[in-house]
mmCIF file of C-alpha atoms and ligand atoms in Angstrom:
data_model
loop_
_atom_site.group_PDB
_atom_site.id
_atom_site.type_symbol
_atom_site.label_atom_id
_atom_site.label_comp_id
_atom_site.label_asym_id
_atom_site.label_seq_id
_atom_site.Cartn_x
_atom_site.Cartn_y
_atom_site.Cartn_z
ATOM 1 C CA MET A 1 144.674 100.396 149.253
ATOM 2 C CA THR A 2 148.391 99.857 150.240
ATOM 3 C CA PRO A 3 151.264 102.069 149.834
ATOM 4 C CA GLU A 4 152.423 99.871 146.997
ATOM 5 C CA ILE A 5 148.919 99.561 145.338
ATOM 6 C CA ILE A 6 148.478 103.027 145.198
ATOM 7 C CA VAL A 7 151.813 103.445 143.552
ATOM 8 C CA ALA A 8 150.719 100.505 141.092
ATOM 9 C CA PHE A 9 147.672 102.471 140.195
ATOM 10 C CA GLN A 10 149.541 105.838 139.668
ATOM 11 C CA GLN A 11 151.332 104.069 137.374
ATOM 12 C CA HIS A 12 148.945 102.316 135.082
ATOM 13 C CA LEU A 13 147.084 105.018 134.907
ATOM 14 C CA GLN A 14 149.800 107.392 133.824
ATOM 15 C CA ALA A 15 151.277 104.575 131.599
ATOM 16 C CA TRP A 16 148.047 104.644 129.517
ATOM 17 C CA TYR A 17 147.691 108.256 129.900
ATOM 18 C CA ARG A 18 151.115 108.739 127.779
ATOM 19 C CA GLU A 19 150.112 106.576 125.478
ATOM 20 C CA ASN A 20 146.311 107.627 124.847
ATOM 21 C CA MET A 21 145.781 111.271 125.892
ATOM 22 C CA ARG A 22 144.308 113.284 123.145
ATOM 23 C CA SER A 23 146.115 115.961 121.281
ATOM 24 C CA LEU A 24 144.217 118.716 122.120
ATOM 25 C CA PRO A 25 144.901 122.584 122.003
ATOM 26 C CA TRP A 26 145.759 123.768 125.737
ATOM 27 C CA ARG A 27 148.022 120.655 126.158
ATOM 28 C CA ARG A 28 150.613 121.981 123.939
ATOM 29 C CA ASN A 29 152.643 123.535 126.865
ATOM 30 C CA ARG A 30 152.078 124.385 129.971
ATOM 31 C CA ASP A 31 151.459 127.813 130.020
ATOM 32 C CA SER A 32 148.927 128.688 133.175
ATOM 33 C CA TYR A 33 146.874 131.180 131.051
ATOM 34 C CA ARG A 34 145.959 128.727 128.308
ATOM 35 C CA ILE A 35 145.631 125.898 130.896
ATOM 36 C CA TRP A 36 143.128 128.542 133.241
ATOM 37 C CA VAL A 37 141.079 129.519 130.002
ATOM 38 C CA SER A 38 140.414 125.776 129.100
ATOM 39 C CA GLU A 39 139.626 124.462 132.426
ATOM 40 C CA VAL A 40 137.040 127.127 132.578
ATOM 41 C CA MET A 41 135.676 126.349 129.082
ATOM 42 C CA LEU A 42 135.499 123.026 129.781
ATOM 43 C CA GLN A 43 133.364 123.214 132.980
ATOM 44 C CA GLN A 44 129.914 121.860 132.042
ATOM 45 C CA THR A 45 130.779 121.511 128.377
ATOM 46 C CA GLN A 46 132.134 118.652 125.891
ATOM 47 C CA VAL A 47 135.706 118.931 124.805
ATOM 48 C CA ASN A 48 134.685 118.704 121.493
ATOM 49 C CA THR A 49 132.623 121.999 121.668
ATOM 50 C CA VAL A 50 134.911 123.468 123.518
ATOM 51 C CA ILE A 51 137.888 123.537 120.769
ATOM 52 C CA PRO A 52 136.831 125.778 118.337
ATOM 53 C CA TYR A 53 135.489 128.721 121.049
ATOM 54 C CA TYR A 54 139.047 127.923 122.764
ATOM 55 C CA ASN A 55 140.910 128.410 119.507
ATOM 56 C CA ARG A 56 139.260 131.347 118.605
ATOM 57 C CA PHE A 57 139.507 132.966 122.106
ATOM 58 C CA MET A 58 143.169 132.197 122.294
ATOM 59 C CA ALA A 59 143.822 134.134 118.987
ATOM 60 C CA ARG A 60 141.379 136.765 120.266
ATOM 61 C CA PHE A 61 142.793 136.875 123.679
ATOM 62 C CA PRO A 62 146.462 135.573 123.371
ATOM 63 C CA ASP A 63 147.620 136.378 127.099
ATOM 64 C CA VAL A 64 146.435 137.795 130.422
ATOM 65 C CA GLY A 65 147.282 141.400 129.089
ATOM 66 C CA ALA A 66 145.142 141.114 126.187
ATOM 67 C CA LEU A 67 142.181 139.832 128.036
ATOM 68 C CA SER A 68 141.889 142.609 130.538
ATOM 69 C CA MET A 69 142.230 145.615 128.470
ATOM 70 C CA SER A 70 139.167 144.082 126.054
ATOM 71 C CA ALA A 71 135.558 145.205 126.687
ATOM 72 C CA LEU A 72 133.560 142.931 128.443
ATOM 73 C CA GLN A 73 130.976 142.886 124.946
ATOM 74 C CA ASP A 74 134.099 141.493 123.067
ATOM 75 C CA VAL A 75 134.487 138.616 125.538
ATOM 76 C CA LEU A 76 130.840 137.756 125.480
ATOM 77 C CA LYS A 77 130.324 137.754 121.927
ATOM 78 C CA CYS A 78 133.615 135.371 121.588
ATOM 79 C CA TRP A 79 131.678 133.279 124.738
ATOM 80 C CA GLU A 80 128.016 133.168 122.522
ATOM 81 C CA GLY A 81 126.748 129.793 122.613
ATOM 82 C CA LEU A 82 129.005 128.519 124.489
ATOM 83 C CA GLY A 83 126.630 129.020 127.693
ATOM 84 C CA TYR A 84 127.104 129.619 131.504
ATOM 85 C CA TYR A 85 127.896 132.803 130.479
ATOM 86 C CA ALA A 86 129.226 133.948 134.336
ATOM 87 C CA ARG A 87 132.478 131.887 133.486
ATOM 88 C CA ALA A 88 133.329 134.687 130.727
ATOM 89 C CA ARG A 89 132.424 137.733 133.067
ATOM 90 C CA ASN A 90 134.791 135.881 135.865
ATOM 91 C CA LEU A 91 137.560 135.401 133.857
ATOM 92 C CA HIS A 92 137.601 138.974 132.726
ATOM 93 C CA LYS A 93 137.409 140.383 135.971
ATOM 94 C CA ALA A 94 140.088 138.374 136.744
ATOM 95 C CA ALA A 95 142.417 139.110 134.197
ATOM 96 C CA ALA A 96 141.903 142.726 135.345
ATOM 97 C CA ILE A 97 142.748 141.731 138.853
ATOM 98 C CA VAL A 98 145.940 139.791 137.609
ATOM 99 C CA THR A 99 147.290 142.293 135.385
ATOM 100 C CA ARG A 100 146.466 145.403 138.365
ATOM 101 C CA ARG A 101 147.554 143.127 141.402
ATOM 102 C CA PHE A 102 149.476 140.311 140.185
ATOM 103 C CA GLY A 103 151.450 142.466 137.647
ATOM 104 C CA GLY A 104 150.180 140.315 134.572
ATOM 105 C CA ARG A 105 151.467 136.959 135.970
ATOM 106 C CA VAL A 106 149.197 134.295 136.851
ATOM 107 C CA PRO A 107 149.339 133.566 140.342
ATOM 108 C CA ASP A 108 151.355 130.217 140.983
ATOM 109 C CA ASN A 109 150.025 129.868 144.440
ATOM 110 C CA TRP A 110 146.851 128.422 146.090
ATOM 111 C CA LYS A 111 145.922 131.363 148.041
ATOM 112 C CA GLU A 112 146.518 133.828 145.347
ATOM 113 C CA PHE A 113 144.807 132.000 142.719
ATOM 114 C CA THR A 114 141.806 131.060 144.239
ATOM 115 C CA SER A 115 141.162 134.654 145.052
ATOM 116 C CA LEU A 116 140.356 135.593 141.955
ATOM 117 C CA PRO A 117 136.595 135.754 140.876
ATOM 118 C CA GLY A 118 135.552 132.486 139.172
ATOM 119 C CA VAL A 119 138.693 130.285 140.379
ATOM 120 C CA GLY A 120 137.001 127.684 143.166
ATOM 121 C CA PRO A 121 139.067 124.171 144.338
ATOM 122 C CA TYR A 122 138.396 122.384 141.094
ATOM 123 C CA ILE A 123 140.027 125.153 138.419
ATOM 124 C CA GLY A 124 142.567 126.061 141.757
ATOM 125 C CA ALA A 125 143.840 122.545 141.602
ATOM 126 C CA ALA A 126 143.611 121.686 137.646
ATOM 127 C CA VAL A 127 145.599 124.533 137.069
ATOM 128 C CA LEU A 128 148.547 124.595 139.221
ATOM 129 C CA SER A 129 149.315 120.977 139.280
ATOM 130 C CA ILE A 130 149.350 121.121 135.622
ATOM 131 C CA ALA A 131 151.049 124.186 135.218
ATOM 132 C CA HIS A 132 152.938 124.436 138.475
ATOM 133 C CA GLY A 133 153.245 121.014 139.576
ATOM 134 C CA ARG A 134 151.438 121.362 142.657
ATOM 135 C CA VAL A 135 150.131 118.305 144.806
ATOM 136 C CA LEU A 136 146.174 119.284 144.283
ATOM 137 C CA ALA A 137 143.907 116.827 143.677
ATOM 138 C CA VAL A 138 140.948 117.797 141.363
ATOM 139 C CA VAL A 139 137.512 116.329 141.893
ATOM 140 C CA ASP A 140 135.229 117.009 139.095
ATOM 141 C CA GLY A 141 132.483 114.900 137.788
ATOM 142 C CA ASN A 142 134.941 112.010 135.975
ATOM 143 C CA VAL A 143 136.710 111.835 139.069
ATOM 144 C CA LYS A 144 134.219 111.080 141.544
ATOM 145 C CA ARG A 145 132.561 108.649 139.045
ATOM 146 C CA ILE A 146 135.860 106.650 138.817
ATOM 147 C CA LEU A 147 136.372 106.548 142.705
ATOM 148 C CA ALA A 148 133.035 105.727 143.339
ATOM 149 C CA ARG A 149 133.349 102.690 141.144
ATOM 150 C CA VAL A 150 136.861 101.908 141.941
ATOM 151 C CA PHE A 151 136.174 101.833 145.738
ATOM 152 C CA GLU A 152 132.844 100.823 145.548
ATOM 153 C CA ASP A 153 131.979 104.230 147.375
ATOM 154 C CA PRO A 154 128.336 104.566 148.230
ATOM 155 C CA THR A 155 128.430 108.233 148.823
ATOM 156 C CA PRO A 156 125.851 110.047 146.503
ATOM 157 C CA VAL A 157 127.983 112.085 143.847
ATOM 158 C CA ASN A 158 125.490 114.958 143.539
ATOM 159 C CA GLY A 159 125.148 114.736 147.682
ATOM 160 C CA SER A 160 126.352 117.657 149.924
ATOM 161 C CA THR A 161 129.183 115.224 151.360
ATOM 162 C CA ALA A 162 130.383 114.175 147.940
ATOM 163 C CA HIS A 163 132.943 116.928 147.316
ATOM 164 C CA LYS A 164 134.516 116.475 150.796
ATOM 165 C CA SER A 165 134.226 112.930 150.528
ATOM 166 C CA PHE A 166 135.761 112.271 147.270
ATOM 167 C CA SER A 167 138.485 115.118 147.638
ATOM 168 C CA ARG A 168 139.661 113.010 150.848
ATOM 169 C CA LEU A 169 139.925 109.813 148.411
ATOM 170 C CA ALA A 170 141.360 111.782 145.504
ATOM 171 C CA GLY A 171 144.199 113.075 147.911
ATOM 172 C CA THR A 172 145.391 109.806 148.864
ATOM 173 C CA LEU A 173 145.970 108.657 145.573
ATOM 174 C CA ILE A 174 147.253 111.515 143.844
ATOM 175 C CA ASP A 175 151.194 111.025 142.410
ATOM 176 C CA PRO A 176 153.343 113.832 144.095
ATOM 177 C CA ALA A 177 156.092 113.171 141.617
ATOM 178 C CA SER A 178 153.970 114.230 138.798
ATOM 179 C CA PRO A 179 150.436 115.436 140.213
ATOM 180 C CA GLY A 180 149.296 117.276 136.791
ATOM 181 C CA CYS A 181 150.058 114.206 134.821
ATOM 182 C CA TYR A 182 148.138 112.145 137.252
ATOM 183 C CA ASN A 183 145.129 114.538 137.222
ATOM 184 C CA GLN A 184 145.065 114.758 133.637
ATOM 185 C CA ALA A 185 145.247 110.560 133.298
ATOM 186 C CA LEU A 186 142.317 110.639 135.694
ATOM 187 C CA MET A 187 139.967 112.656 134.042
ATOM 188 C CA GLU A 188 141.027 111.759 130.846
ATOM 189 C CA MET A 189 140.155 108.119 131.425
ATOM 190 C CA GLY A 190 136.725 109.714 132.613
ATOM 191 C CA ALA A 191 136.016 110.842 129.281
ATOM 192 C CA LEU A 192 137.470 107.950 126.959
ATOM 193 C CA VAL A 193 137.122 104.683 129.469
ATOM 194 C CA CYS A 194 135.232 105.312 132.929
ATOM 195 C CA LYS A 195 132.179 106.369 131.123
ATOM 196 C CA PRO A 196 128.758 107.181 132.673
ATOM 197 C CA ALA A 197 127.148 104.408 130.666
ATOM 198 C CA SER A 198 129.143 101.726 129.495
ATOM 199 C CA PRO A 199 132.640 102.076 130.908
ATOM 200 C CA ARG A 200 134.813 100.398 128.650
ATOM 201 C CA CYS A 201 136.387 98.007 131.336
ATOM 202 C CA ASP A 202 138.024 95.991 128.919
ATOM 203 C CA GLN A 203 140.206 98.950 127.908
ATOM 204 C CA CYS A 204 140.654 100.150 131.368
ATOM 205 C CA PRO A 205 143.946 100.961 132.885
ATOM 206 C CA VAL A 206 143.058 100.198 136.503
ATOM 207 C CA VAL A 207 140.578 97.352 136.094
ATOM 208 C CA PHE A 208 142.790 95.133 138.565
ATOM 209 C CA PHE A 209 142.534 97.800 141.158
ATOM 210 C CA CYS A 210 138.790 98.446 140.513
ATOM 211 C CA ARG A 211 136.306 96.603 143.342
ATOM 212 C CA ALA A 212 133.266 97.263 140.881
ATOM 213 C CA HIS A 213 134.771 95.416 138.191
ATOM 214 C CA CYS A 214 135.609 93.033 140.320
ATOM 215 C CA HIS A 215 132.271 91.978 142.306
ATOM 216 C CA GLY A 216 130.480 93.022 139.035
ATOM 217 C CA THR A 217 128.681 95.734 140.407
ATOM 218 C CA VAL A 218 129.916 98.689 137.978
ATOM 219 C CA GLU A 219 126.106 99.666 136.770
ATOM 220 C CA LYS A 220 125.253 100.236 140.640
ATOM 221 C CA TYR A 221 127.767 102.825 140.917
ATOM 222 C CA PRO A 222 128.018 105.782 141.070
ATOM 223 C CA ARG A 223 125.238 106.328 143.493
ATOM 224 C CA ARG A 224 123.583 109.592 143.129
ATOM 225 C CA ASN A 225 120.420 111.061 145.195
ATOM 226 C CA GLN A 226 116.943 111.533 142.948
ATOM 227 C CA ARG A 227 116.769 114.846 141.041
ATOM 228 C CA LYS A 228 113.641 117.031 141.310
ATOM 229 C CA PRO A 229 112.146 117.784 137.866
ATOM 230 C CA VAL A 230 113.195 120.601 136.254
ATOM 231 C CA PRO A 231 110.932 123.133 136.266
ATOM 232 C CA GLU A 232 109.376 124.600 132.844
ATOM 233 C CA VAL A 233 108.845 128.559 132.334
ATOM 234 C CA ARG A 234 107.175 130.093 129.325
ATOM 235 C CA VAL A 235 107.904 133.398 128.362
ATOM 236 C CA ALA A 236 106.881 135.520 125.385
ATOM 237 C CA VAL A 237 109.040 137.498 123.644
ATOM 238 C CA GLY A 238 108.414 140.238 121.058
ATOM 239 C CA VAL A 239 110.763 141.654 118.114
ATOM 240 C CA ILE A 240 109.511 145.137 117.821
ATOM 241 C CA ARG A 241 110.081 146.540 114.687
ATOM 242 C CA ARG A 242 110.532 150.466 113.852
ATOM 243 C CA ASN A 243 111.293 152.277 110.731
ATOM 244 C CA GLY A 244 113.554 149.278 109.500
ATOM 245 C CA THR A 245 115.156 148.776 112.814
ATOM 246 C CA VAL A 246 114.558 146.196 115.937
ATOM 247 C CA LEU A 247 114.650 146.632 119.509
ATOM 248 C CA ILE A 248 117.207 144.490 121.482
ATOM 249 C CA THR A 249 117.900 145.355 125.132
ATOM 250 C CA GLN A 250 120.716 144.077 127.476
ATOM 251 C CA ARG A 251 120.187 141.697 130.640
ATOM 252 C CA LYS A 252 121.522 143.092 134.006
ATOM 253 C CA ALA A 253 125.547 142.930 134.119
ATOM 254 C CA ASP A 254 124.908 140.021 137.390
ATOM 255 C CA GLY A 255 122.843 137.402 137.060
ATOM 256 C CA LEU A 256 121.611 134.686 134.304
ATOM 257 C CA LEU A 257 122.868 135.538 131.211
ATOM 258 C CA GLY A 258 123.963 138.675 132.431
ATOM 259 C CA GLY A 259 125.213 141.641 129.713
ATOM 260 C CA LEU A 260 124.146 139.635 126.740
ATOM 261 C CA TRP A 261 121.667 141.377 124.593
ATOM 262 C CA GLU A 262 117.811 139.628 123.655
ATOM 263 C CA PHE A 263 114.417 140.999 122.505
ATOM 264 C CA PRO A 264 112.649 142.228 125.299
ATOM 265 C CA GLY A 265 109.708 139.975 126.943
ATOM 266 C CA GLY A 266 108.829 138.037 130.462
ATOM 267 C CA LYS A 267 107.050 135.525 131.872
ATOM 268 C CA ILE A 268 103.958 134.377 130.944
ATOM 269 C CA LYS A 269 101.187 134.141 134.146
ATOM 270 C CA LYS A 270 99.440 131.083 134.669
ATOM 271 C CA GLY A 271 96.088 131.322 132.861
ATOM 272 C CA GLU A 272 97.687 134.368 130.530
ATOM 273 C CA ARG A 273 97.474 134.111 126.963
ATOM 274 C CA ALA A 274 101.037 134.227 125.437
ATOM 275 C CA GLU A 275 100.183 137.222 122.978
ATOM 276 C CA ALA A 276 98.433 139.589 125.882
ATOM 277 C CA ALA A 277 101.672 138.626 127.852
ATOM 278 C CA CYS A 278 103.465 139.894 125.422
ATOM 279 C CA LEU A 279 101.797 143.318 124.964
ATOM 280 C CA ARG A 280 101.591 143.384 129.004
ATOM 281 C CA GLU A 281 105.594 142.791 129.339
ATOM 282 C CA ILE A 282 106.641 145.085 126.998
ATOM 283 C CA LYS A 283 104.833 147.748 128.646
ATOM 284 C CA GLU A 284 105.992 146.847 132.075
ATOM 285 C CA GLU A 285 109.419 145.995 131.206
ATOM 286 C CA VAL A 286 110.695 148.289 128.215
ATOM 287 C CA GLY A 287 107.359 150.908 128.843
ATOM 288 C CA LEU A 288 106.288 150.971 125.264
ATOM 289 C CA ASP A 289 103.002 150.290 123.545
ATOM 290 C CA ILE A 290 102.995 148.005 120.484
ATOM 291 C CA VAL A 291 100.913 146.130 118.349
ATOM 292 C CA VAL A 292 101.579 142.191 118.034
ATOM 293 C CA ASP A 293 101.174 141.226 114.461
ATOM 294 C CA THR A 294 102.071 138.054 114.211
ATOM 295 C CA TYR A 295 103.155 134.310 115.940
ATOM 296 C CA LEU A 296 106.963 134.485 114.650
ATOM 297 C CA THR A 297 107.800 130.486 116.181
ATOM 298 C CA GLU A 298 108.383 128.719 119.580
ATOM 299 C CA VAL A 299 111.737 127.911 120.737
ATOM 300 C CA ARG A 300 112.677 125.610 123.549
ATOM 301 C CA HIS A 301 115.992 125.920 125.380
ATOM 302 C CA ALA A 302 117.193 123.790 128.520
ATOM 303 C CA TYR A 303 119.815 125.572 131.196
ATOM 304 C CA THR A 304 120.781 123.718 133.722
ATOM 305 C CA HIS A 305 117.816 124.315 136.650
ATOM 306 C CA PHE A 306 115.065 124.985 134.066
ATOM 307 C CA LYS A 307 113.737 124.333 130.670
ATOM 308 C CA VAL A 308 112.329 127.451 129.287
ATOM 309 C CA VAL A 309 109.505 127.799 126.219
ATOM 310 C CA LEU A 310 109.682 131.182 123.893
ATOM 311 C CA ASP A 311 106.581 132.391 121.973
ATOM 312 C CA VAL A 312 108.515 134.829 119.992
ATOM 313 C CA PHE A 313 105.829 137.431 118.280
ATOM 314 C CA LEU A 314 106.414 139.740 115.536
ATOM 315 C CA CYS A 315 104.882 143.533 116.708
ATOM 316 C CA HIS A 316 105.548 147.038 115.690
ATOM 317 C CA TYR A 317 106.296 149.948 117.931
ATOM 318 C CA VAL A 318 103.358 152.117 118.083
ATOM 319 C CA ASP A 319 104.322 154.697 121.440
ATOM 320 C CA GLY A 320 106.284 155.646 124.072
ATOM 321 C CA HIS A 321 110.062 155.903 124.833
ATOM 322 C CA VAL A 322 112.433 152.839 126.328
ATOM 323 C CA GLN A 323 112.465 152.773 129.872
ATOM 324 C CA LEU A 324 114.281 149.977 131.657
ATOM 325 C CA GLY A 325 114.198 149.323 135.199
ATOM 326 C CA GLY A 326 118.258 149.579 136.594
ATOM 327 C CA PRO A 327 121.528 150.113 134.551
ATOM 328 C CA VAL A 328 120.731 148.313 131.557
ATOM 329 C CA ASP A 329 120.850 149.424 127.925
ATOM 330 C CA TYR A 330 119.367 149.159 124.536
ATOM 331 C CA ARG A 331 119.790 149.693 120.929
ATOM 332 C CA TRP A 332 117.210 150.263 117.855
ATOM 333 C CA ILE A 333 119.615 148.021 115.316
ATOM 334 C CA LYS A 334 119.327 146.511 111.980
ATOM 335 C CA MET A 335 118.978 143.092 111.586
ATOM 336 C CA ALA A 336 122.098 143.197 109.466
ATOM 337 C CA ASP A 337 124.302 144.518 112.723
ATOM 338 C CA ILE A 338 122.839 141.556 114.979
ATOM 339 C CA ASP A 339 125.434 139.599 114.821
ATOM 340 C CA GLN A 340 127.940 142.235 116.548
ATOM 341 C CA TYR A 341 125.878 141.834 119.817
ATOM 342 C CA PRO A 342 126.228 138.963 122.261
ATOM 343 C CA ILE A 343 123.219 137.050 122.079
ATOM 344 C CA PRO A 344 121.705 134.000 124.110
ATOM 345 C CA GLY A 345 121.370 130.635 122.688
ATOM 346 C CA ALA A 346 117.544 130.629 123.041
ATOM 347 C CA ASN A 347 117.557 133.981 120.855
ATOM 348 C CA LEU A 348 119.910 132.572 118.436
ATOM 349 C CA LYS A 349 117.220 129.787 117.589
ATOM 350 C CA PHE A 350 114.974 132.082 115.710
ATOM 351 C CA ILE A 351 117.699 135.099 114.789
ATOM 352 C CA SER A 352 118.230 133.134 111.413
ATOM 353 C CA LYS A 353 114.386 133.543 110.505
ATOM 354 C CA LEU A 354 114.582 136.984 111.600
ATOM 355 C CA LYS A 355 117.528 137.612 109.224
ATOM 356 C CA ASN A 356 115.324 136.821 106.104
ATOM 357 C CA PRO A 357 113.563 140.342 105.155
ATOM 358 C CA GLU A 358 110.539 138.516 103.746
ATOM 359 C CA ILE A 359 109.800 136.794 107.292
ATOM 360 C CA LEU A 360 111.096 140.123 109.378
ATOM 361 C CA ASN A 361 108.944 142.449 107.255
ATOM 362 C CA GLY A 362 106.083 140.257 105.946
HETATM 363 FE FE1 SF4 B 401 135.832 102.228 135.650
HETATM 364 FE FE2 SF4 B 401 135.502 99.517 134.617
HETATM 365 FE FE3 SF4 B 401 137.862 100.954 134.508
HETATM 366 FE FE4 SF4 B 401 136.129 100.159 137.194
HETATM 367 S S1 SF4 B 401 137.216 98.994 135.638
HETATM 368 S S2 SF4 B 401 137.295 102.079 136.759
HETATM 369 S S3 SF4 B 401 134.358 100.631 136.282
HETATM 370 S S4 SF4 B 401 136.158 101.332 133.354
#
C-alpha cells in the first residue's frame, strides 16, 4: 500500500469503529489497570464470557493496590471458571511488583510494563497504546486474520514465523496519531465483521483495500498449518468421604491449574481399570487406604492442548494420614463449604451432584 492508501485505510477503519464499537465495561475510561485486566481476561476468551467476570473482578479489586493486598486464593476464586489460571496468578504477582517497585503506578513504558509477569508483546502493545497513546501495533488472532486476507498473505497464522511477519505488516499500518483507537478498531472489526467463518464483507469498512475480497479468495485465508490431533487423558478421581466431610487437595502453585483445589486422583494407566486406578492413585498420591463404593459419573473437559475424561468414584476413608508430595495443602471439608475454594472447571462439572445429600451419602 502507498502512504496515501494507508491513511485512507486507517480513516475508514476508525470511522467505522467510532460508529459501531460495542459499549464494554473496560471502555468507560482509559485507566491502564482496567484496560490491563480486560486484556488479560480476553486472551483466549470470548467477550461475552469475560464481561460478568470482569465486572465482579473490578468490584472486588478496583485498583492495583487492592489486588496486590489480596490473597491469591481470593483472586483465583474470582477467576474460577474463566480458565487459564496462570493469567490470574501472574496478574496477582504483577500487581505486587507494581505496588512495591513502581509505587502503585502501572508503568507507562514498554520496558517496565513488559517486565511484569504475564505481560507479553500483545498485552504490552494493547495497554500502552489504548491507555497512553504509544504507537505499538497489536497482533492477535483477529489482526492476523484480517491482515492475511487484506494482503493475501500466505504465512500460516499458527506457524513459527507468523508473529514476526504479521507484526511487521501491522507496524506499517498503525495510525501514529491515534494508535489506541486504531488497534481497537482493527480488533473490533475482526470480532464483528472479518470473522473466522463467513466474514461480512458487505459490511466491511476496508472492503476496497482487501485483495482477498477483490480476487474472490477470502475463503483461502488465513492459511494455517495442520494441527496435530489433541490427545485425550483419562483420569480416575475419588470423592473420599469421612465423618460427613470430603477430602480436597490443592494443586502445586506453578503449572496447570496451579493453586486450585480438587478431588484427588490421577491418570489411568493403559489397560488399567478406572476403579483400580482410583485406589492406586489415592494410595500413591495422597497416602490413604480407601474403599471405592460406587461410580458417580464421567466428565469430559477440554483444555487447549489436551482433553481430559474423568471417571469419578464415591469412596470412603479406611486408614492412613494424608501425605502429599510437595508444598501443597489439603482439607477435609463439608460439601456446604466447597464454594469457598477455587475449583477447576472439570471438577465443577460434577460438584453439583455432590451437593445433593442423597447422592453424596447414598
Ligand atoms: Fe475481511 Fe471481507 Fe473485509 Fe476482506 S473484505 S477484510 S475478508 S471482511
